[in-house]
Each structure stands twice: as C-alpha cells, then as structure tokens.
PDB file of C-alpha atoms in Angstrom:
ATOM      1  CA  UNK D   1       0.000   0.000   0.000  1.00 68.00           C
ATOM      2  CA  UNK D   2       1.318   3.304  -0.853  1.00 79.00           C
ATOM      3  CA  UNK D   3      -0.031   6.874   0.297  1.00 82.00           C
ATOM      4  CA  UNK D   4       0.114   9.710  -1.800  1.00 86.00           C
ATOM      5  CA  UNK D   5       1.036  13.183  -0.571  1.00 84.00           C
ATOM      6  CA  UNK D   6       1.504  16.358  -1.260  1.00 88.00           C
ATOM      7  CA  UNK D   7       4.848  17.276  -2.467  1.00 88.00           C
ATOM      8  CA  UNK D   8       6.522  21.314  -3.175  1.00 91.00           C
ATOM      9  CA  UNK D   9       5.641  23.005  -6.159  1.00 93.00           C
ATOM     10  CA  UNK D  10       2.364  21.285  -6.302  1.00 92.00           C
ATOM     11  CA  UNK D  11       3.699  17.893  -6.739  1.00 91.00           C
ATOM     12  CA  UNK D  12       2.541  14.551  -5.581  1.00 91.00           C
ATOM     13  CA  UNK D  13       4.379  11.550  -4.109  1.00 88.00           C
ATOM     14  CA  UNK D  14       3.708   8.319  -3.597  1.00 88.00           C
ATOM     15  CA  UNK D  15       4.854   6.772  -0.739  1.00 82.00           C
ATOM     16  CA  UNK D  16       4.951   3.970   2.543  1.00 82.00           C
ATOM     17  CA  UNK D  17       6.154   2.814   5.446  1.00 79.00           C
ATOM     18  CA  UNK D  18       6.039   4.047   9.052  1.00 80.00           C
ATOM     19  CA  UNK D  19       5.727   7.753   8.072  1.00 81.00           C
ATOM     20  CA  UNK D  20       2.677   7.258   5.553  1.00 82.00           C
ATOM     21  CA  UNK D  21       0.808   4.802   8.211  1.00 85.00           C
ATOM     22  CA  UNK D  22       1.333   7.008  11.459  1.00 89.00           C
ATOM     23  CA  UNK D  23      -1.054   9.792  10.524  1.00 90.00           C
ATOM     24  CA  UNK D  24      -3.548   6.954   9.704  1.00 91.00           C
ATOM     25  CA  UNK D  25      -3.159   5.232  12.649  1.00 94.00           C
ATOM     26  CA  UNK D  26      -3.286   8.503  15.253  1.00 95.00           C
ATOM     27  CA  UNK D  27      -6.338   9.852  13.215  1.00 96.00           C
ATOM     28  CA  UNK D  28      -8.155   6.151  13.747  1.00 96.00           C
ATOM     29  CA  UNK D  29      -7.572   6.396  17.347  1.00 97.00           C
ATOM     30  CA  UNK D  30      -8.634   9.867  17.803  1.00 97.00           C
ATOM     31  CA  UNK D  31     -12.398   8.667  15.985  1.00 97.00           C
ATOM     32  CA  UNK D  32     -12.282   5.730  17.738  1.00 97.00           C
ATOM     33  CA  UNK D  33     -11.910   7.684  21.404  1.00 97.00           C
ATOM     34  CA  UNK D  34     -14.032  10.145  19.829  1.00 97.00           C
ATOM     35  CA  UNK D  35     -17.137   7.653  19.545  1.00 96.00           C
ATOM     36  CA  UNK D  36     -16.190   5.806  22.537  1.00 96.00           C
ATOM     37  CA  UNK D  37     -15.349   8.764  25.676  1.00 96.00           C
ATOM     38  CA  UNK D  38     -14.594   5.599  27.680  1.00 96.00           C
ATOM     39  CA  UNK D  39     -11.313   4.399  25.614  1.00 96.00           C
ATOM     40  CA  UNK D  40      -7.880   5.233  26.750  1.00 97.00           C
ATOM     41  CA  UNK D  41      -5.863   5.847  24.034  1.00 97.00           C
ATOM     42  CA  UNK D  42      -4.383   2.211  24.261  1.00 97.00           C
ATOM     43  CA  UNK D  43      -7.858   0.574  24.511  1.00 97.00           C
ATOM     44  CA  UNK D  44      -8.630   2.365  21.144  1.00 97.00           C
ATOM     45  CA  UNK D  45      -4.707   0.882  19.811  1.00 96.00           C
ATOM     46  CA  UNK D  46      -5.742  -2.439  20.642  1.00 96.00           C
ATOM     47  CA  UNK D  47      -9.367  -2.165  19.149  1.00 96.00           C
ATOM     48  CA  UNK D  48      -7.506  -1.197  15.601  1.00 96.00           C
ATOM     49  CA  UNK D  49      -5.232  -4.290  16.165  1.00 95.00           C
ATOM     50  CA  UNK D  50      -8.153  -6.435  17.163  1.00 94.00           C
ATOM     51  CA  UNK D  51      -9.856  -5.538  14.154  1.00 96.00           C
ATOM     52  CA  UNK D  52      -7.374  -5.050  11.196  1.00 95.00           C
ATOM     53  CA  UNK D  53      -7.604  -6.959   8.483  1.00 96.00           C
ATOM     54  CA  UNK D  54      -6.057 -10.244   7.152  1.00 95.00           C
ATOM     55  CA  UNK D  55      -3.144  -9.141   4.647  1.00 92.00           C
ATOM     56  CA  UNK D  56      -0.447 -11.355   2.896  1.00 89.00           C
ATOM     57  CA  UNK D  57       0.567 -14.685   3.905  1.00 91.00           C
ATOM     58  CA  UNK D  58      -1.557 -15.907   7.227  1.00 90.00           C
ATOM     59  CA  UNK D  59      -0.942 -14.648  10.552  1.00 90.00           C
ATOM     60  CA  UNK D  60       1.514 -11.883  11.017  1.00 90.00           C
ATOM     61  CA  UNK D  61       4.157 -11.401   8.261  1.00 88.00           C
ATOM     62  CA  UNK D  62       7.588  -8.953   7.348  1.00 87.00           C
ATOM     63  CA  UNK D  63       5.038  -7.012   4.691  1.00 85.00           C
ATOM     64  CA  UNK D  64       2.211  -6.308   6.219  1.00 86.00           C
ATOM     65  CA  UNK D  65       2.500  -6.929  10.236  1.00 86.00           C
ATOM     66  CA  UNK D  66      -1.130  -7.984  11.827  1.00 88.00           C
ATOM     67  CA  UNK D  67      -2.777  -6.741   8.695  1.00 91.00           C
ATOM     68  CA  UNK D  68      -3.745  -3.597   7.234  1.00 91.00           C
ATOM     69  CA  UNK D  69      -5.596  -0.689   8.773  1.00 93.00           C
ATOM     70  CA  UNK D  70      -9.984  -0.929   8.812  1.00 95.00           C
ATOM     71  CA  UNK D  71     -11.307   2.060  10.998  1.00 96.00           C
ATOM     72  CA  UNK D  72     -14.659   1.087   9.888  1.00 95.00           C
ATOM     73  CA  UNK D  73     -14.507  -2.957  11.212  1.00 96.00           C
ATOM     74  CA  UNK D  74     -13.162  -1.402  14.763  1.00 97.00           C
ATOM     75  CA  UNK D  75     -15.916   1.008  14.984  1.00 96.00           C
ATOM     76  CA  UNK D  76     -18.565  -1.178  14.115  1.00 95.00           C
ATOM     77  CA  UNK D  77     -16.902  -3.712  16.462  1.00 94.00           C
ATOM     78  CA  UNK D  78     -20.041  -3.769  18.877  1.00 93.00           C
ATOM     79  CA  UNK D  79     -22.470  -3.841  16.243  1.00 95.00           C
ATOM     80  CA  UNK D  80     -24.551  -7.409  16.496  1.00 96.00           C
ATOM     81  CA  UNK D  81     -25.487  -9.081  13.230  1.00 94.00           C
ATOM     82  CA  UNK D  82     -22.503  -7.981  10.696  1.00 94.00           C
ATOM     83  CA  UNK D  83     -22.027 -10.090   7.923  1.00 93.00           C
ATOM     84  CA  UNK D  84     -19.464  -9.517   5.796  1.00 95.00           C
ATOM     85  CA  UNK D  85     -17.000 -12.173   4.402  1.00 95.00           C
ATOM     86  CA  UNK D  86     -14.141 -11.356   2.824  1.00 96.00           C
ATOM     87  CA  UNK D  87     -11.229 -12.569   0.240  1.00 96.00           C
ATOM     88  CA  UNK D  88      -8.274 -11.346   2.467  1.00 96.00           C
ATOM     89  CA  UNK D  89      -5.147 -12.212   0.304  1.00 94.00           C
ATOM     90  CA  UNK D  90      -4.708 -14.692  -2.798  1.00 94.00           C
ATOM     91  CA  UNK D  91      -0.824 -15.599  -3.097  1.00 91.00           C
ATOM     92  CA  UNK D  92       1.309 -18.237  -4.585  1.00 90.00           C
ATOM     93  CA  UNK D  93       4.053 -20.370  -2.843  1.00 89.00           C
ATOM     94  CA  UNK D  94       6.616 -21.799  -5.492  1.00 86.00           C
ATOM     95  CA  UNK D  95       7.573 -25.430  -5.244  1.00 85.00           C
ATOM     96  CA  UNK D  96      10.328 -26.802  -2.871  1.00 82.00           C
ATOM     97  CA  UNK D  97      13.370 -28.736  -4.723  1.00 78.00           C
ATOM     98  CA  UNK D  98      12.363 -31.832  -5.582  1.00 79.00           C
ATOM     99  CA  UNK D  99       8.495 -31.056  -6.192  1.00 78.00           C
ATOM    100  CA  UNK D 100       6.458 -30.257  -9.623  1.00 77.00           C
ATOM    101  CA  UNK D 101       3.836 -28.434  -7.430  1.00 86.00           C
ATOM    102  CA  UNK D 102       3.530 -25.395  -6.036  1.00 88.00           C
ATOM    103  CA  UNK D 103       0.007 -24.206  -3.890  1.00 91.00           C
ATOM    104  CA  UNK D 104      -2.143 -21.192  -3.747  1.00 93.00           C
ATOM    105  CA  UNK D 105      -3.178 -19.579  -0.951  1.00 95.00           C
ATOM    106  CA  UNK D 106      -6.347 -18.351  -0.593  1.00 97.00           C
ATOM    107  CA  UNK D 107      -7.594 -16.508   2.832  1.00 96.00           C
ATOM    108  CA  UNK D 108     -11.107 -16.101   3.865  1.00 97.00           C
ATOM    109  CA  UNK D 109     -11.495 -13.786   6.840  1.00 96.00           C
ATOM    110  CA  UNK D 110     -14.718 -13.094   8.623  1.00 96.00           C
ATOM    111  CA  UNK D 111     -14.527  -9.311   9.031  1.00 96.00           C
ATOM    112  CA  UNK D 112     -18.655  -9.033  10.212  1.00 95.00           C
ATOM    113  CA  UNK D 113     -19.743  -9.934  13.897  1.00 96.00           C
ATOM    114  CA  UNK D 114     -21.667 -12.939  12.889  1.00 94.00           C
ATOM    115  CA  UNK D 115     -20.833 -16.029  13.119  1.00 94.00           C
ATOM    116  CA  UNK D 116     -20.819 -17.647   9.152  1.00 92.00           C
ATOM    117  CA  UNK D 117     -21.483 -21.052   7.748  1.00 89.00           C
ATOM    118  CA  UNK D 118     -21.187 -23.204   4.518  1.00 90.00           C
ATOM    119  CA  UNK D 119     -19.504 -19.972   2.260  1.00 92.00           C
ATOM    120  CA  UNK D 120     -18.887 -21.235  -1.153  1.00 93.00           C
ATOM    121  CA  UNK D 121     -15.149 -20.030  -2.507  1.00 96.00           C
ATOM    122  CA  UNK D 122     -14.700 -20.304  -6.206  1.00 96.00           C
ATOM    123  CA  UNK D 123     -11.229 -20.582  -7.360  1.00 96.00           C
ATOM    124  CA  UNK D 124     -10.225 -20.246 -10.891  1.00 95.00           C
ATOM    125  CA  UNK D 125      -6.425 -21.143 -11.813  1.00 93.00           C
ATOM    126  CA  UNK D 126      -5.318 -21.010 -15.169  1.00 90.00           C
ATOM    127  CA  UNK D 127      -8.668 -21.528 -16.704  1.00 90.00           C
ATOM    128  CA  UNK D 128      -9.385 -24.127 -14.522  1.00 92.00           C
ATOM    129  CA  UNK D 129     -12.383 -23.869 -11.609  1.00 95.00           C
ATOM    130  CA  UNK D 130     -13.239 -25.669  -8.651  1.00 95.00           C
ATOM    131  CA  UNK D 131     -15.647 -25.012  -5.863  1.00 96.00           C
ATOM    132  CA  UNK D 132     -14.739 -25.136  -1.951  1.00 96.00           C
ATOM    133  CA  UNK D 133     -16.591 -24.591   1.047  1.00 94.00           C
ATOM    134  CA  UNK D 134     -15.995 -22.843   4.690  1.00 94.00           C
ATOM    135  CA  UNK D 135     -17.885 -25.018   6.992  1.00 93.00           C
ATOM    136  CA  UNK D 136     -17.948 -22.320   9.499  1.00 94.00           C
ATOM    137  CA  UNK D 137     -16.264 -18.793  10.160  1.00 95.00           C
ATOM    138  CA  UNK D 138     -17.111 -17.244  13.913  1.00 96.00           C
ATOM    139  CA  UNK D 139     -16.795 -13.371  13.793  1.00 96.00           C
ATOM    140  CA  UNK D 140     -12.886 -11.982  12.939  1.00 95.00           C
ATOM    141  CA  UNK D 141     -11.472 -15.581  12.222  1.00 96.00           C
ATOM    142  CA  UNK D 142      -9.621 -16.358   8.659  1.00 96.00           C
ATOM    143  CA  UNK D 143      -8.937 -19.623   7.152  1.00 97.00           C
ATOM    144  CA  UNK D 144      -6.772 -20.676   4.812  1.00 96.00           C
ATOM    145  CA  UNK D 145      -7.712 -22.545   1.506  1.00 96.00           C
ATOM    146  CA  UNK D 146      -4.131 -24.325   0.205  1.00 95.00           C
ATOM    147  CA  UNK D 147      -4.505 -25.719  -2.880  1.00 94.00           C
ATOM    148  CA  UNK D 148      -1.309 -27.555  -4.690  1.00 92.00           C
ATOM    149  CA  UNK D 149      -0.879 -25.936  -8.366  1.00 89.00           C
ATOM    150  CA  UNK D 150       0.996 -27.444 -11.280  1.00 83.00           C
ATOM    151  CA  UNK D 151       4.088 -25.289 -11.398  1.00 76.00           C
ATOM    152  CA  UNK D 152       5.313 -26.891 -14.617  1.00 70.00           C
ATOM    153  CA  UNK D 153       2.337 -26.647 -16.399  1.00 72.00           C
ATOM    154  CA  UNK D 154       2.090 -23.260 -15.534  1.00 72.00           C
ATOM    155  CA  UNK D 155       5.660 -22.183 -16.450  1.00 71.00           C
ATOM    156  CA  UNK D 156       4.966 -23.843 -19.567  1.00 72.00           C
ATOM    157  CA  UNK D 157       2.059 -20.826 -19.836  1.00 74.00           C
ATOM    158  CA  UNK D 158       4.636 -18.264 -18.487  1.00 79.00           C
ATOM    159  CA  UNK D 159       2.309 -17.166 -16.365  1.00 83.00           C
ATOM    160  CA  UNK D 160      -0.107 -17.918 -13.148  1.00 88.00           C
ATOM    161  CA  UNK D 161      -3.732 -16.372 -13.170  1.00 91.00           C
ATOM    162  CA  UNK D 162      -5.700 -16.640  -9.421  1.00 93.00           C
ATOM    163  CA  UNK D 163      -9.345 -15.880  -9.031  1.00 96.00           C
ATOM    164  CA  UNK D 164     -11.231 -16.247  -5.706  1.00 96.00           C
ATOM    165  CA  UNK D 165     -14.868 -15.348  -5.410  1.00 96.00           C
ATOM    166  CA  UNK D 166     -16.784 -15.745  -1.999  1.00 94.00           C
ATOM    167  CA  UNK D 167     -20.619 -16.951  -3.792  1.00 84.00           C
ATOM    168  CA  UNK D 168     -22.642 -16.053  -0.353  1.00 71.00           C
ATOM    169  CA  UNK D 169     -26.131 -16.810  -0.156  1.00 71.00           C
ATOM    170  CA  UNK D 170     -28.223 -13.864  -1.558  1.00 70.00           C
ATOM    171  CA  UNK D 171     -30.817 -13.819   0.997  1.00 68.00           C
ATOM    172  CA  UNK D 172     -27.786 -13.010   3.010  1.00 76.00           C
ATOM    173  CA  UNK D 173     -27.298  -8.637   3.564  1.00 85.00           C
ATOM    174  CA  UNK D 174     -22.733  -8.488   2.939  1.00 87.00           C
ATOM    175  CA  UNK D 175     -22.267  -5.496   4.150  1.00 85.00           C
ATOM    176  CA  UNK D 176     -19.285  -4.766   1.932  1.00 89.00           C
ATOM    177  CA  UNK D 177     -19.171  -7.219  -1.232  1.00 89.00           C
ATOM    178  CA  UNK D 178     -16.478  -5.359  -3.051  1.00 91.00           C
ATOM    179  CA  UNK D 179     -14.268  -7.500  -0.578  1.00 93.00           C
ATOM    180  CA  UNK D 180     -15.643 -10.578  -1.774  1.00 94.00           C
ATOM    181  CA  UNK D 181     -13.586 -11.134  -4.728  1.00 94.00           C
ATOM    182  CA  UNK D 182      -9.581 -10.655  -5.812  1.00 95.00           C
ATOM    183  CA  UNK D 183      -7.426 -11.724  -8.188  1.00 94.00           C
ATOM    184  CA  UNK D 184      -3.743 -11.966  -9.090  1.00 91.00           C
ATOM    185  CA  UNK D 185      -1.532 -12.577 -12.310  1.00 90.00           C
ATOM    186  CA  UNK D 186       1.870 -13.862 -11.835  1.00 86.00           C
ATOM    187  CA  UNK D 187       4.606 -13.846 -14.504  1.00 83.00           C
ATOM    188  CA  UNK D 188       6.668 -16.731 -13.753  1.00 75.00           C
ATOM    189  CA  UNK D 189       9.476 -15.417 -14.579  1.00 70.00           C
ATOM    190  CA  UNK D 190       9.344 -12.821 -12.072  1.00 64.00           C
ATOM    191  CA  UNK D 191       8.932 -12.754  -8.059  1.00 50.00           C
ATOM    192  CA  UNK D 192       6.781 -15.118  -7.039  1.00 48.00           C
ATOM    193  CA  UNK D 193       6.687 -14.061  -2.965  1.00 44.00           C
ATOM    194  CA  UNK D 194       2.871 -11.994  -2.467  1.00 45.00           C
TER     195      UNK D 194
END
C-alpha cells in the first residue's frame, strides 16, 4: 500500500512505510476515542489491532504486520449481526526442490460480527475452476484454503492467473461485497513471494 502526498511546487508523491501509516493510525484512534469517551488511548490501539484486516501470507508477516488498517470494522466492532466475508489475500508459494507443485493460498477472513457457515469459494487457476466450502467462520477468524498448483504446467504458460470469489447466499445482507472477490496474475518469470 502506498499513500500519496503532497509534495513542493504542487507535486505529488507516492509513498509507505512508518511515516505514511502514522497519521492513519493517530487519526483512527482519535475517531475511535471520539465515539467511545470511555477508551484510553491504548484501549482504542488495541481495538484497531483487534480488528485489522487479514493481509499477505496468514498470521503476522515482514510485509504487512497484523494486517492492514480498517477504521470502519473497529468502529462497528459492537455492532450485532454484521455479515461480511471477505477474500483477504490470494498468493502463490513456489515449489520446494524436488516437487512439480507449487500451492495457492487463498484466505477467507470473517470481518462481520456474525458467526458464518457453509460460504462457497470459487477458485479459478489457469482456466481451470473448482468449488470449496468454509464449513464455518465465527466473527474476525480467517482460514486458509491451500490448494497444490501445477508449477510446470504453468511455467509452460509463463504465467499464473488466481481468481477467488466468496458466492454467499443472496438472501444473506454483505455489508461490503467489493471485498468478496480478488485476483492476481503472476509472470513466472518474475517474483513469485505476495
């Protein structure tokens, strides 16, 4: 994730790290004390931690720490009845010496307050598209769908093409659905680390 910023003589910049996230960070726990008089500055720190979402490979990671920033989830933290599944991260792990097969990873986070059953994941690789199911999801957990991918059929294409969709029920009210759906197209010639 990168920031942009104004730069002199009406410029803009592009930019991350610690000095693009602080602002974002300081400003989330000033709304989040603002709504809640209650929270101490650290309470309102640990509700943004609580509540950040899933990022790059499962579980905390070098790129993106706990996750990435979601003032929204945090405020709406007490809200009963959320529903809103999400495609946290699509990313490929190359094959170990000695194997043909590398895997995708796909993560499903539930990022509503509801506990969630039976979500159907649809994952296209190169062309090809199979169905999977979450049996169950309580409120903030992610899972991980691994699923082993021909690496030397794929080299042979020069390239890897990921597509996860969530299919939720439509009776069911997502609160966000452009979450529900993420892609990525790897040249295999290139990095293959998310």
């Amino acid at each position: 994730f990168q920031v942009n910023a104004a730069w002199p003589n009406e410029q803009i910049i592009s930019f991350s790290g610690t000095s693009a996230s602080a602002p974002f960070v300081s400003g989330s726990i000033a709304a989040l004390m603002s709504q809640d008089k209650r929270l101490s500055a650290f309470q309102a720190s640990q509700l943004l931690l609580t509540h950040s979402n899933e990022a790059g490979v499962m579980g905390p990671d070098a790129e993106f720490g706990i996750g990435t920033l979601d003032l929204g989830r945090a405020m709406l933290a007490d809200t009963p009845d959320i529903v809103d599944p999400a495609i946290a991260s699509t990313y490929y792990v190359p094959p170990t010496t000695g194997t043909s097969n590398g895997s995708t990873h796909v993560i499903i986070e539930n990022r509503g307050t509801s506990t969630l059953g039976n979500i159907p994941v649809e994952v296209t690789i190169n062309s090809v598209t199979r169905q999977y199911y979450v049996n169950q999801l309580q409120a903030g957990e992610a899972k991980l769908i691994e699923i082993p991918t021909d690496h030397i059929r794929s080299s042979a294409l020069g390239e890897l093409s990921i597509e996860a969709k969530l299919r939720p029920n439509e009776s069911i009210q997502d609160l966000r659905q452009d979450n529900n759906a993420r892609s990525l197209n790897l040249d295999l010639n290139s990095e293959l680390i998310p």
